[in-house]
Amino acid sequence: MLPKDPGGFAFECVLSLEPLIEFVREKLSSGRWPANPVGDDLLARLDNTPELRGAIQDLEVLKKHQGLLLRLMSLVFPPVAWDTEAFAAVVPFVLTPVMASPQFEELFINPPAGKVVRRNIDDATFLYGRTIKAYMFILDSLYGMDQRMDYPLAMVVRDEATGLERHFAIQLDFRFVRPEPVGEPIVLSEADLQFVRENITAPEALRSLMPPERFRLTGFTAMKAVEVTVFETVSALSRDLIDQDTVMSRAGFLRLQERLRTYFGRGDLVAGVAAMHQDQVILLNVGCQIDEDSIFGQSHQAPMEQFKGTLFDKLSQDGELVVVADVATEPGLAEFNAEYIKSNIRSLMIAPLLYQGNFIGSLEVGLPEVDQFNPTDMALMTQLQPLFTVAVKNALNDLDKQIQAVIKQQCTAVHPSVEWRFEQAALRHLAGRRQGRSQPMEPIVFNEVYPLFASSDIRDSSRQRNQAIAQDLARHMDLGLDVVRRAHEIKPLPILGELAGRIERRRNRLEGGLKTGDETGLADFTRYEVESVFDDLAKQGPKVQEAIALYREEVDPHLGTVYHQRRRFEKSVSLLNERMAAYLDREEAAMQTELPHYYERHRTDGLDHLIYLGASLSPNGDFSRLHLSNFRLWQLMVTCGLAWHGEQLKKQMPVPLDTAHLIFIQETPLNIRFRYDEKRFDVDGAYDVRHEIIRSRLDKAVISGGERLTQPGKIAMVFSSLEEVREMRRHVEHLQEQGFLLQEVERHELEDLPGVRGLKALRVGINLDGEALARRARSFFEGD
């Protein structure tokens, strides 16, 4: 029944039919009604019924004159709506019914067992709103102050058995309520009225000027209940779906499911939401239990390939709402029939969720009986699609952020070609955490991958760097020696002679080559023993001061030493590395579009790169022997291009540098595993470690006679089996025909390396002056 009035309303409220009777008299006398709608005898009969006139204190008298009351009220409530609409006349502001239609009676006054009625606002808010409305009503009627405020009042009828709710907006008509002063009318000055305007929403402040006991509210209020269940449910769903966690959390989704049951008017409805994340179908949530042996299992995700030919696949392709009368007989649901039946679902309606024309997921609702959804339900479903589309899109965006956060935390940055695998692992890790399972990230292993390794090293870079350091240190010593000698010439102190001798001896030792500790030792010597006396020596005149100024001009203030030759060398190395890296990256990016592969590049004194190829590295398993051969040929061509760019840069380098190039061919595939502790990939298994060992030691490889394998202007290809060399010979012959390589091909046995025996190599010269190589290397790098 109607919620009990919470009390506390301070104004006197009196039922009276007088405002309506006066309204009828005024309309009839004015001639504005074309005909008398209630008959000539109604007013006469009312005049002869004093119990219905004036204030009606005893509501029981209304029952004695029910016919007369209904005739009068027919002016307010149309008789044609008596059986179809919910309306009532109530005591003003306290809402006590004095007359009600059958629907109003059944809904709010005497509802069936199991139906509970409540207001949409709590008692305190209800009292506050009525009090403010009463003051505004009085101010408008008695003081000419037009103030407006409406507070939304609604009733909710809940079926305790099904959990379904019906929402009704309550429309109140106050035309037949008259405010009256009690006792001497209260006069409000202009200052009082201004105070009222400033405190119109503060009842306690108004009470000081206008005590409620000085006013009476007489008449009745016409009350009408209009069902707004769909509107209210959609609004509630919109509010819930603003929080993207609602579709992801169990509690939030069950709340959504309750609203959907109210929306469709079915207490046994089961809902589910799925999303497309790259090539994975993710069951974001479902309003029933799912067996672990279902297509989704514990992870709640499955590859889209598993849905090929199913109704879900058709939904993603067509983008149109689908209704299934019986899941047991639907061919497109054959793989899921058992799961639906276990979940007590026979009828199914699935709506595609499209964002900017792209399929991003689905919303489905199911019922336990066959053929339960009709066109009205389909129309209702279309209203939900935009809401759930935005919610799923937000959930996917949030999921992507969580996945990236997990990847960065567990793995740091990963190569884009294998990011899909890390995202799958992170997604399952997050799903486990949501289900309360605390577990580490799953192992990430790529099986049966082929390694392609190549390096382009700067020849004798260590020797040239040491030579540049020695030259700078010698120049540093010479500058310091010049200062001391000039000072000694002007003032031949024995201590200056001794210091000059020490500087000269250290300087001469550099002629025999740079030794460990020389760089640090000489820097400390000049700083603490030579430069420390400059201030005293500068007092000996302009010649010494000139030498000191030259010293300070050439010595780098930040490094504390001369840095001329080293700067020239480092600039040359940087220029060469940047050019080769840019060329290699652009070439590799083009190959990435042909076949996804893992790629690492490292810069030291030169460049080396490592590529892994294999079916396990591709999300769709796309890989063949042709891909491997194509990449090996490409790697050989790119190495020629790296050599060409290095040769072209010699004219721009302060110190011309030569590069030597090597390719390591391994026919046997290996497994690689991501090491979470080291944040990198490594070979997986003792046998595969051999590849790592060979790679790390090839830069020291020599052939018979002690000659280094790698030589400027040539490519060395290291292998261990005949199958490997046959393929590389074919590639070499092709590039010779193309003008990339010279004709002579050398074959060598490598001397044993620590832990490595039996390696062989081909070595072939690069046609650095060839037009074909220049055209390809230049055009690709410049983007022509």
Coordinates of C-alpha atoms in Angstrom, one line a residue, residues 450 452 591 594-597 613-615 621-635 637 667 723 727-728 730-731:
Y450 CA 64.5 -19.5 -36.9
L452 CA 68.8 -14.6 -38.4
M591 CA 59.6 -6.6 -44.2
E594 CA 55.2 -8.9 -45.3
L595 CA 55.5 -11.2 -42.3
P596 CA 55.4 -10.3 -38.6
H597 CA 58.7 -11.1 -36.9
L613 CA 60.9 -16.0 -37.7
G614 CA 58.3 -18.7 -37.2
A615 CA 54.7 -19.7 -37.1
G621 CA 50.4 -18.9 -37.7
D622 CA 51.4 -17.7 -41.1
F623 CA 54.9 -18.9 -41.9
S624 CA 56.5 -21.2 -44.6
R625 CA 59.9 -22.1 -45.9
L626 CA 59.5 -19.5 -48.6
H627 CA 59.3 -16.8 -45.9
L628 CA 62.6 -18.0 -44.4
S629 CA 64.4 -18.0 -47.7
N630 CA 63.1 -14.6 -48.6
F631 CA 64.3 -13.2 -45.3
R632 CA 67.8 -14.7 -45.7
L633 CA 68.1 -13.2 -49.2
W634 CA 66.8 -9.8 -47.8
Q635 CA 69.3 -9.9 -45.0
M637 CA 70.9 -7.5 -49.6
E667 CA 69.1 -24.0 -40.2
E723 CA 72.1 -27.4 -46.4
E727 CA 70.9 -21.9 -49.9
M728 CA 73.3 -19.1 -49.3
R730 CA 72.0 -19.6 -54.5
H731 CA 71.4 -16.2 -52.9

